CSV table of N, CA and C in Angstrom, one decimal:
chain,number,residue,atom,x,y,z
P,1,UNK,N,4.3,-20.0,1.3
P,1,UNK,CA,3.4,-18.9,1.5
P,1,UNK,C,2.8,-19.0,2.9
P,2,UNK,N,2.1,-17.8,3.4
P,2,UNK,CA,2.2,-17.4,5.0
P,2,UNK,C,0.2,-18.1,5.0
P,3,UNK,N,0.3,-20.1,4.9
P,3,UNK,CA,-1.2,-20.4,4.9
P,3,UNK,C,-2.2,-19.7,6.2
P,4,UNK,N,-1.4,-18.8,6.9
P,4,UNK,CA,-2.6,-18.6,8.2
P,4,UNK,C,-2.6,-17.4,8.0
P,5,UNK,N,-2.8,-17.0,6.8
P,5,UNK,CA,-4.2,-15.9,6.5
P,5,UNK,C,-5.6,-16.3,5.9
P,6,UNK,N,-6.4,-15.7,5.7
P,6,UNK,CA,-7.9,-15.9,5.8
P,6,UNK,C,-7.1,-16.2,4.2
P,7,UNK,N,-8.3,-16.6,3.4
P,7,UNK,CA,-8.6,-16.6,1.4
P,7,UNK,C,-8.5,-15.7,1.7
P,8,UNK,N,-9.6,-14.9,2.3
P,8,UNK,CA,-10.6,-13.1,1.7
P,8,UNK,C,-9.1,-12.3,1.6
P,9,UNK,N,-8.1,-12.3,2.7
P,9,UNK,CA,-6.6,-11.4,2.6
P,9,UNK,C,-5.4,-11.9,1.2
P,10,UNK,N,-5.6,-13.4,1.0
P,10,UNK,CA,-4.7,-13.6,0.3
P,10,UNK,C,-5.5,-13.1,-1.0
P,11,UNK,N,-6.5,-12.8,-1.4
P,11,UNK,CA,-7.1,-12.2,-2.7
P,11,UNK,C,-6.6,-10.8,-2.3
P,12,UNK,N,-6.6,-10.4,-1.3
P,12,UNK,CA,-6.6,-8.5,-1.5
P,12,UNK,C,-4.8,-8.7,-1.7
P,13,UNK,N,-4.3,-9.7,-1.0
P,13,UNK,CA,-3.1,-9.3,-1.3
P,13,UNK,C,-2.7,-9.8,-3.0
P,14,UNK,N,-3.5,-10.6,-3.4
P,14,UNK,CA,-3.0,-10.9,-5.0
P,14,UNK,C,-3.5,-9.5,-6.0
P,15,UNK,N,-4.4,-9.2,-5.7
P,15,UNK,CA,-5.0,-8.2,-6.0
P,15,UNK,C,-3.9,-6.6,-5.9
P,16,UNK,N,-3.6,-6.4,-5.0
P,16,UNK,CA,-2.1,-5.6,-5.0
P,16,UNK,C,-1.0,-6.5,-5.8
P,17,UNK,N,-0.7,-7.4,-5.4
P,17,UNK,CA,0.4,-7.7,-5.7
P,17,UNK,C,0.7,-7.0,-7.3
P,18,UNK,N,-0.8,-8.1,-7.7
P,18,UNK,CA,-1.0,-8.0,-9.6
P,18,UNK,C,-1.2,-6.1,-9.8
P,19,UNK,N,-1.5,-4.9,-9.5
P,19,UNK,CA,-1.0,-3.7,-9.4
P,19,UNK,C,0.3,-3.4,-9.9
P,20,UNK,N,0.7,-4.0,-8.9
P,20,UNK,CA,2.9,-3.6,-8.6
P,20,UNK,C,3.4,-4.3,-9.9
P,21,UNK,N,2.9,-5.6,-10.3
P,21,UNK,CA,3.3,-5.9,-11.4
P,21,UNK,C,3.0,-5.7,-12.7
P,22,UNK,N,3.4,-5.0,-13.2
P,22,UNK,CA,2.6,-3.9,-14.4
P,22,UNK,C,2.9,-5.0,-15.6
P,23,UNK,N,4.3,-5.4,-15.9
P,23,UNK,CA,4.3,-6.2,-16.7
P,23,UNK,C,3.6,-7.7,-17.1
P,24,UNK,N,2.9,-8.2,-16.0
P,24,UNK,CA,1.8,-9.4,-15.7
P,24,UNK,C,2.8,-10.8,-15.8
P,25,UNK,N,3.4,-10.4,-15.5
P,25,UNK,CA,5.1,-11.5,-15.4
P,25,UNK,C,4.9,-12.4,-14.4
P,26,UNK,N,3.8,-12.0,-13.4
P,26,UNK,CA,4.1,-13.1,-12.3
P,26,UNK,C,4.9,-12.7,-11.1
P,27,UNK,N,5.7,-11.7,-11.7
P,27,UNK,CA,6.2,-11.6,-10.5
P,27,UNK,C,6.9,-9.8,-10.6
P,28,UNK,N,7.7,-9.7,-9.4
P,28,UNK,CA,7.9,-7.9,-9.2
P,28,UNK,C,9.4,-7.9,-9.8
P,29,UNK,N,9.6,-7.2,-10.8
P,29,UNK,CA,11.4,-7.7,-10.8
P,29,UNK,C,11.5,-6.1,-10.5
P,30,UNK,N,13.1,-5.8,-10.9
P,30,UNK,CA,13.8,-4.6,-9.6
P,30,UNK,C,13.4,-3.2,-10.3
P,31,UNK,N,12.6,-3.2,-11.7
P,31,UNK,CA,12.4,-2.5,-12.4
P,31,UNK,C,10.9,-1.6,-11.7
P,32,UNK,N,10.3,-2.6,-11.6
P,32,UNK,CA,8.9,-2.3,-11.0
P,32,UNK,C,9.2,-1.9,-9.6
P,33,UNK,N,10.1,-2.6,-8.7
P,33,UNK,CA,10.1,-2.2,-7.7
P,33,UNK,C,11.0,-1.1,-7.5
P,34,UNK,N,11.5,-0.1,-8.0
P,34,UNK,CA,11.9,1.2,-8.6
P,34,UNK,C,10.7,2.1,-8.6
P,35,UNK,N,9.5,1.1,-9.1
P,35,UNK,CA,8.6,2.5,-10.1
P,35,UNK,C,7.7,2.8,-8.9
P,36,UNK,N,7.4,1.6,-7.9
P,36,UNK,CA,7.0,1.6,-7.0
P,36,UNK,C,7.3,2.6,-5.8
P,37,UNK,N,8.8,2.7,-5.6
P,37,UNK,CA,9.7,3.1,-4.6
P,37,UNK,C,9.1,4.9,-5.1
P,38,UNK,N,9.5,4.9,-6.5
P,38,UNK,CA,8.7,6.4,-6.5
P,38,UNK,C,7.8,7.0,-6.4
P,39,UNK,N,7.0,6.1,-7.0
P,39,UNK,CA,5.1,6.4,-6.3
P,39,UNK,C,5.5,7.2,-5.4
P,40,UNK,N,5.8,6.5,-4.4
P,40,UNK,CA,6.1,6.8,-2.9
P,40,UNK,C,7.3,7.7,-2.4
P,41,UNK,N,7.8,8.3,-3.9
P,41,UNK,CA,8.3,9.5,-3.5
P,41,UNK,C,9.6,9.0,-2.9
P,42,UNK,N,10.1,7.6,-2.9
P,42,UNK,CA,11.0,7.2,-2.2
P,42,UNK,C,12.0,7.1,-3.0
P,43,UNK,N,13.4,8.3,-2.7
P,43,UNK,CA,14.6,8.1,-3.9
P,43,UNK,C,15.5,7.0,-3.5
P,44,UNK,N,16.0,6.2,-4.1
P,44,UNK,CA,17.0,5.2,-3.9
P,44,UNK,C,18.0,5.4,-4.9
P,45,UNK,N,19.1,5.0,-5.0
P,45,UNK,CA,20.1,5.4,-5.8
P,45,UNK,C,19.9,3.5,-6.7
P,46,UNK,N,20.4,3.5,-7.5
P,46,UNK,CA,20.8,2.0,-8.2
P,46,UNK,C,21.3,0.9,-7.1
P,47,UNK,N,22.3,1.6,-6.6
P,47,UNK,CA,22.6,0.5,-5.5
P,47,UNK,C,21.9,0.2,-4.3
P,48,UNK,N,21.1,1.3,-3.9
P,48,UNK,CA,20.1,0.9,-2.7
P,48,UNK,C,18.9,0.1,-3.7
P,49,UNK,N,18.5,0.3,-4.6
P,49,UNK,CA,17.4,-0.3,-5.0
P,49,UNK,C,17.7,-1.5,-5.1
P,50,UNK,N,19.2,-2.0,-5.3
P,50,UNK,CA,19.7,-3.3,-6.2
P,50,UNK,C,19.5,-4.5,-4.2
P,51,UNK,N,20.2,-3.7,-3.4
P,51,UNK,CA,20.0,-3.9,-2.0
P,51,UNK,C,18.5,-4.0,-1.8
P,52,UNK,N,17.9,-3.0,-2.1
P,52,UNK,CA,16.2,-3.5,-1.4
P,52,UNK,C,16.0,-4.7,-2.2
P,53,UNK,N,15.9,-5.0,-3.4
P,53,UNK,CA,15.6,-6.0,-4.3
P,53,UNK,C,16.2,-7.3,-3.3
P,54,UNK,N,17.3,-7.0,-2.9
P,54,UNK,CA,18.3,-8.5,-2.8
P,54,UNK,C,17.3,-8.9,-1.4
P,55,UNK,N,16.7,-7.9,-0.6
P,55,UNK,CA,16.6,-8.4,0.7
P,55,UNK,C,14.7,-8.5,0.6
P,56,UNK,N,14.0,-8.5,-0.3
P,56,UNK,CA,13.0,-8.7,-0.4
P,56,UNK,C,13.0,-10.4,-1.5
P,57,UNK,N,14.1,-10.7,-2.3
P,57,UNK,CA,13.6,-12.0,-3.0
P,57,UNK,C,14.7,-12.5,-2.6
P,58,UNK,N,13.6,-13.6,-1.3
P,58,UNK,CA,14.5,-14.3,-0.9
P,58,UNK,C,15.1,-15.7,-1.0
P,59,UNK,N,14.4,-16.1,-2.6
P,59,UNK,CA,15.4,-17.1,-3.1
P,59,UNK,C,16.3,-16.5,-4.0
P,60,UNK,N,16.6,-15.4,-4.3
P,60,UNK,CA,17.5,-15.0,-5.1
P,60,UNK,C,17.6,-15.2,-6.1
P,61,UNK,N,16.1,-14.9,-7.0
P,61,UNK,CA,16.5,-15.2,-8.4
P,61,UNK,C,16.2,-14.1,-9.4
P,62,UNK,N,16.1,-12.6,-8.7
P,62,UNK,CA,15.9,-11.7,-9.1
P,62,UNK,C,14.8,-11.2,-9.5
P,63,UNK,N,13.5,-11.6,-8.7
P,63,UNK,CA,12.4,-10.8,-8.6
P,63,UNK,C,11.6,-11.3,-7.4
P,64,UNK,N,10.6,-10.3,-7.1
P,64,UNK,CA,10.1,-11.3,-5.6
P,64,UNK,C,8.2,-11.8,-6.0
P,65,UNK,N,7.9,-12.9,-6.4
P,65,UNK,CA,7.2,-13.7,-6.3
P,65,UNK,C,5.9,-13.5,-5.7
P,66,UNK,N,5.1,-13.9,-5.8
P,66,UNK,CA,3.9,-14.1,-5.0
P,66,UNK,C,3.8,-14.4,-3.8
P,67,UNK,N,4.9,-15.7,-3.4
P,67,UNK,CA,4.9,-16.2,-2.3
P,67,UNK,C,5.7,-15.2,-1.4
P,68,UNK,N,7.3,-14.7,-1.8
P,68,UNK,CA,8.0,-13.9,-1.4
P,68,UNK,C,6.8,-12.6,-0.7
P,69,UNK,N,6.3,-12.5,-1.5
P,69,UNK,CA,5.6,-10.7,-1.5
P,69,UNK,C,4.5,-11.4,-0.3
P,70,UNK,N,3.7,-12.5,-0.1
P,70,UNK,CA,2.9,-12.6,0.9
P,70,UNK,C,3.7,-12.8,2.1
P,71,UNK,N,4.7,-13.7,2.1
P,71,UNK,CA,5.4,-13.7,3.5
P,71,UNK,C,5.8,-12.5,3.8
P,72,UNK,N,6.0,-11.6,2.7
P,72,UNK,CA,6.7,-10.1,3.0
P,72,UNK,C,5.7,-10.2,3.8
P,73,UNK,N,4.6,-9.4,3.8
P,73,UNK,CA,3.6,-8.8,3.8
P,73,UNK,C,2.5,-9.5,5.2
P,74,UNK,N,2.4,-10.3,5.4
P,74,UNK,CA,1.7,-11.4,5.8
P,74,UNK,C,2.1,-11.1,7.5
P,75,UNK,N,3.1,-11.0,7.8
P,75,UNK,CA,3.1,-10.3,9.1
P,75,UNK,C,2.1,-9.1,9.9
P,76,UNK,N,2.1,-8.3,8.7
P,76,UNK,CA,1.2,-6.9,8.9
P,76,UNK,C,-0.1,-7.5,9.3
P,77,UNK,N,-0.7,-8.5,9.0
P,77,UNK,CA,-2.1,-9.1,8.7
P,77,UNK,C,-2.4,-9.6,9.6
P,78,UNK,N,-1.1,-10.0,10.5
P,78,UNK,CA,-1.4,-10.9,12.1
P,78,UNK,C,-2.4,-10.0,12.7
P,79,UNK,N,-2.4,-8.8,12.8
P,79,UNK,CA,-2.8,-7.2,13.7
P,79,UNK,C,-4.1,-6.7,13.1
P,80,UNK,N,-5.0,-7.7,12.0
P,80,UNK,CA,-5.5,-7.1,11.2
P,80,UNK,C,-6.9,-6.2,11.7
P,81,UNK,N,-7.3,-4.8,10.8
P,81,UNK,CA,-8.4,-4.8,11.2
P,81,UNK,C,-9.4,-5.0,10.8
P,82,UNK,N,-10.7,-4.9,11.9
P,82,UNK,CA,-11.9,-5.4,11.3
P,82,UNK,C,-12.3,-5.0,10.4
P,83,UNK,N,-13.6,-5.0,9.5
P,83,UNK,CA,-14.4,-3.9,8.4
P,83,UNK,C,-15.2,-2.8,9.5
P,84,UNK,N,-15.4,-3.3,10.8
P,84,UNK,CA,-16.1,-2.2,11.5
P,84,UNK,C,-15.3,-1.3,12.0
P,85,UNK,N,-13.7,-1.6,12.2
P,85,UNK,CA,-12.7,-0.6,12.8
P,85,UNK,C,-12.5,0.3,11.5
P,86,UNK,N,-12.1,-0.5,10.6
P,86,UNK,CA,-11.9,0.1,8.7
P,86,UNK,C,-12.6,1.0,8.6
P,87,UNK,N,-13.6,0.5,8.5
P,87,UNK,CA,-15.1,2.0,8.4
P,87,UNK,C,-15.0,3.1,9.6
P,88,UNK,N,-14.9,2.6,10.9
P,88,UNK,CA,-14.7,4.1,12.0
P,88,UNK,C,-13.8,4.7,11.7
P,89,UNK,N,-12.6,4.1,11.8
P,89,UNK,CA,-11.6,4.9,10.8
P,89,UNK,C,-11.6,6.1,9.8
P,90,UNK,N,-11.8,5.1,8.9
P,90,UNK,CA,-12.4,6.0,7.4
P,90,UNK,C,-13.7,7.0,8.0
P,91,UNK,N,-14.8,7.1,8.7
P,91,UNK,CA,-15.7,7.7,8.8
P,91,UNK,C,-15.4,8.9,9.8
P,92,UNK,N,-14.0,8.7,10.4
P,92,UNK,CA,-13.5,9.6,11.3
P,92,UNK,C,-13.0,10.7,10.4
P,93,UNK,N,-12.5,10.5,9.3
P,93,UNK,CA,-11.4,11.1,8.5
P,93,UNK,C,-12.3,11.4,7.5
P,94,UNK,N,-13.7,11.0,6.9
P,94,UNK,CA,-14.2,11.1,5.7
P,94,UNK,C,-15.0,12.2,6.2
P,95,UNK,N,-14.8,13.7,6.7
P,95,UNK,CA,-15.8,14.7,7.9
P,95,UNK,C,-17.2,14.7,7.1
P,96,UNK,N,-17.0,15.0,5.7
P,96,UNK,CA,-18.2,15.0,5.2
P,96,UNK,C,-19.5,13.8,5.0
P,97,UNK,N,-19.1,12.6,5.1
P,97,UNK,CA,-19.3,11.3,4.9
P,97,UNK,C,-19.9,11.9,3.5
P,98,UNK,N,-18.5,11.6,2.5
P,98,UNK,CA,-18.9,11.7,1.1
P,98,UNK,C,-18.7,10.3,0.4
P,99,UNK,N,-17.6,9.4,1.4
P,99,UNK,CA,-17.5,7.9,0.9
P,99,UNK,C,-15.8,8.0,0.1
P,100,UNK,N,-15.1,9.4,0.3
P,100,UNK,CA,-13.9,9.3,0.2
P,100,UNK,C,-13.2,10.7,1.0
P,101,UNK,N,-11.7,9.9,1.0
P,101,UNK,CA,-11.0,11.0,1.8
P,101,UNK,C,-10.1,12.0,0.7
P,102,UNK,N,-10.0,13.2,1.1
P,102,UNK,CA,-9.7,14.2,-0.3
P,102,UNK,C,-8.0,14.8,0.8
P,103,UNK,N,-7.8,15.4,-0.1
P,103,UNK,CA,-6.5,16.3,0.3
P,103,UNK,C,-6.8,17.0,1.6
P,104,UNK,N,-7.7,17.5,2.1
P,104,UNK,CA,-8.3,18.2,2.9
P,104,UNK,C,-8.1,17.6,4.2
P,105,UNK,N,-8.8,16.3,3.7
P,105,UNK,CA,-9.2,15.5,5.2
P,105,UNK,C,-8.0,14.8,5.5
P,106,UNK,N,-6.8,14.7,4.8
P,106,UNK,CA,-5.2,14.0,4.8
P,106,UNK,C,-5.2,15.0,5.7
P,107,UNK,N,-4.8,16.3,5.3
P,107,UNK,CA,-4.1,17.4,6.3
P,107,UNK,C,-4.4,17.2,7.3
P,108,UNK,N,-5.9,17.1,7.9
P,108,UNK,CA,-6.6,16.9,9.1
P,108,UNK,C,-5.9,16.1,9.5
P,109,UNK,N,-6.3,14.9,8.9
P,109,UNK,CA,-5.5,13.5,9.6
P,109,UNK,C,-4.2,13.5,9.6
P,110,UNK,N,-3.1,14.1,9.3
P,110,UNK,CA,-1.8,13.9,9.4
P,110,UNK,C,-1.2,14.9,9.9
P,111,UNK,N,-1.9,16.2,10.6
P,111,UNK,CA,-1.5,17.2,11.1
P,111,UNK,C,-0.6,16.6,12.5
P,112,UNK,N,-1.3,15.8,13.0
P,112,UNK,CA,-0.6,15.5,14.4
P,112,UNK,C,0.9,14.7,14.2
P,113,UNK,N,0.9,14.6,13.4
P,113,UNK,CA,2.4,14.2,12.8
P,113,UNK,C,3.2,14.6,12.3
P,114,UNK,N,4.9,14.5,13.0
P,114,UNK,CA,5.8,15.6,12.8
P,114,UNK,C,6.3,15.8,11.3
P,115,UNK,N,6.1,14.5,10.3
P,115,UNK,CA,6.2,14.9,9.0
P,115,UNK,C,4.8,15.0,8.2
P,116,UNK,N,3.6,14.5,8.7
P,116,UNK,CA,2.9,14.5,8.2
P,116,UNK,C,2.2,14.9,7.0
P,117,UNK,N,2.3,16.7,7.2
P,117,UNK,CA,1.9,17.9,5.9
P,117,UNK,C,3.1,17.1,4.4
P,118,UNK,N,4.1,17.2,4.7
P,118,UNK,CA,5.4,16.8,4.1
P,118,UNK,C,4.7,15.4,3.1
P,119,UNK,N,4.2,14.5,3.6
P,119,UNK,CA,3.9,12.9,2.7
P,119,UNK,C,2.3,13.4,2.1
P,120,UNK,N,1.6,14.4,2.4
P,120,UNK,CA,0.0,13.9,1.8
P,120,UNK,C,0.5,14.2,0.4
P,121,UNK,N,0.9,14.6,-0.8
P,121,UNK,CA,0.9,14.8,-2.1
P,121,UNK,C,1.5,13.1,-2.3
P,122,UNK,N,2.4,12.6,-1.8
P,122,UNK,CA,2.9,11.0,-1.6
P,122,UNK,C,2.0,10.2,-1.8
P,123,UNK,N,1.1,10.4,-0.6
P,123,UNK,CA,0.4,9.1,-0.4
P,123,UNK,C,-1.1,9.2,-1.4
P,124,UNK,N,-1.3,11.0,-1.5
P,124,UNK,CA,-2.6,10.7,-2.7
P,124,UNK,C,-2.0,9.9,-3.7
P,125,UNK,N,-0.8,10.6,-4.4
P,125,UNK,CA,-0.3,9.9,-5.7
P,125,UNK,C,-0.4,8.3,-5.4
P,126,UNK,N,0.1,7.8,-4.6
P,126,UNK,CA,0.3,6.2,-4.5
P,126,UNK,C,-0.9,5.3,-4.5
P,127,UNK,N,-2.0,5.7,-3.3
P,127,UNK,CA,-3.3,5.5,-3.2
P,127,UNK,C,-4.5,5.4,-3.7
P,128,UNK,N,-4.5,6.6,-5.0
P,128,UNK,CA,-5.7,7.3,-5.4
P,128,UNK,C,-5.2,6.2,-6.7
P,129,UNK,N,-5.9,5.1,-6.9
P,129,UNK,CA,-5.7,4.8,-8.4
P,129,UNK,C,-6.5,5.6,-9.1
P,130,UNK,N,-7.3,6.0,-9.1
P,130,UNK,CA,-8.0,6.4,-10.5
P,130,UNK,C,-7.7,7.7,-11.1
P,131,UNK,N,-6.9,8.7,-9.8
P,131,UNK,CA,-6.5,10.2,-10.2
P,131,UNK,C,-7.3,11.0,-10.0
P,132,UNK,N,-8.2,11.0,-9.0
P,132,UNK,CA,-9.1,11.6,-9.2
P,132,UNK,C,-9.0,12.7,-7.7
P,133,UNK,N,-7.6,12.6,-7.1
P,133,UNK,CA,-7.8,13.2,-6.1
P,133,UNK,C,-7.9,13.5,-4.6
P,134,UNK,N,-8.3,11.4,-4.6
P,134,UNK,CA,-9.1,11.1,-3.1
P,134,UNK,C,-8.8,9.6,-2.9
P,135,UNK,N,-9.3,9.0,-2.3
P,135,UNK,CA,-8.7,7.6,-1.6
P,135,UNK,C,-10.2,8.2,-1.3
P,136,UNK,N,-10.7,6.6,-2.6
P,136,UNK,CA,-12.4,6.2,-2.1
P,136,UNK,C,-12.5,4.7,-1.4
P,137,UNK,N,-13.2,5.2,-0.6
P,137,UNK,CA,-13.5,3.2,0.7
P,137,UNK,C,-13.8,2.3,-0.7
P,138,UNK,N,-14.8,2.3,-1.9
P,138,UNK,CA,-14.5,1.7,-3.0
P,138,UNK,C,-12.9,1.1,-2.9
P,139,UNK,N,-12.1,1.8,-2.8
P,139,UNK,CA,-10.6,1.2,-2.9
P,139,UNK,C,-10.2,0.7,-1.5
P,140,UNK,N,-11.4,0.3,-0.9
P,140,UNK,CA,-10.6,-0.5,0.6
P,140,UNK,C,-9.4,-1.2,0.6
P,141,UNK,N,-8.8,-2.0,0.2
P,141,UNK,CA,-8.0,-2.4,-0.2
P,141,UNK,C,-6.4,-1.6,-0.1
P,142,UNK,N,-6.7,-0.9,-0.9
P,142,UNK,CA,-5.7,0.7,-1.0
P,142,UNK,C,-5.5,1.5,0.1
P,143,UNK,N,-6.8,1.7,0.9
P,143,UNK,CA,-6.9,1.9,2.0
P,143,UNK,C,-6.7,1.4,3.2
P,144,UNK,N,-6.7,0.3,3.4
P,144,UNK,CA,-6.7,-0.7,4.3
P,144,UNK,C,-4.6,-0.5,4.3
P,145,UNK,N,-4.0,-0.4,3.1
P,145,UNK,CA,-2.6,-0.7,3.0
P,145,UNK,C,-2.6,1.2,3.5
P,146,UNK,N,-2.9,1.7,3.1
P,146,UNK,CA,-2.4,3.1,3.5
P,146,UNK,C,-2.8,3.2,4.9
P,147,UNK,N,-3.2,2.6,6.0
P,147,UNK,CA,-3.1,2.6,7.5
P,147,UNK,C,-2.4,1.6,8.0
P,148,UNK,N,-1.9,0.8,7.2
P,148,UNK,CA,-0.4,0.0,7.1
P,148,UNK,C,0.8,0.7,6.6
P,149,UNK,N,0.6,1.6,5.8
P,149,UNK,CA,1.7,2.6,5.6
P,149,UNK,C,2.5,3.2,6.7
């Protein structure tokens, strides 16, 4: 496991992890990482999925782990941001300061990007756990990975 992250990151990362793992197995096997891949709108055929699988669990025993999924992951974290950048962020994008970002304020923020209009229906679906719409700072966490996205 990647020890030179803070506790406070290895909780948000257990905290996702336990998410992706729907069946509470402990670990992601290729089924979940399929269901995942769609969230995100991402088509893979059987054999690319069986490929992503192979190159994410990297003892090979056909699912990727806790430990697997933080070294995955654990890179991204070297770069990490503060809670005061998190919030300017979020408060750039939230216009109304209502405490979440809606469909609206995606477009805003993804207009300057040449696929951007094309992913916001994507990333609400993946983001918005509750369905309600919006990517609430309540879901920092969710949010924090969706400007890692």
């Amino acid at each position: 496991m990647n020890s030179q992250l803070p506790m406070e990151e290895l909780k948000k990362l257990r905290i996702f992890f336990e998410y992706l793992d729907e069946d509470k197995s402990g670990t992601i096997c290729l089924e979940e990482l399929k269901k995942t891949c769609q969230r995100l709108k991402i088509k893979l055929n059987e054999h690319e999925a069986f490929e992503l699988m192979r190159l994410l669990d990297r003892n090979s025993n056909g699912s990727v782990d806790f430990d697997e999924f933080v070294n995955l992951l654990g890179d991204k974290y070297k770069h990490d941001l503060t809670r005061n950048e998190l919030n300017a962020f979020f408060d750039k994008y939230d216009l109304k300061k209502k405490g979440y970002i809606e469909e609206k304020d995606l477009k805003n923020m993804l207009s300057q990007f040449k696929n951007g209009q094309a992913n916001i229906e994507r990333i609400l679906k993946f983001f918005d756990l509750n369905n309600d719409g919006k990517i609430d700072r309540n879901g920092e966490f969710f949010f924090y990975s969706f400007l890692k996205f």
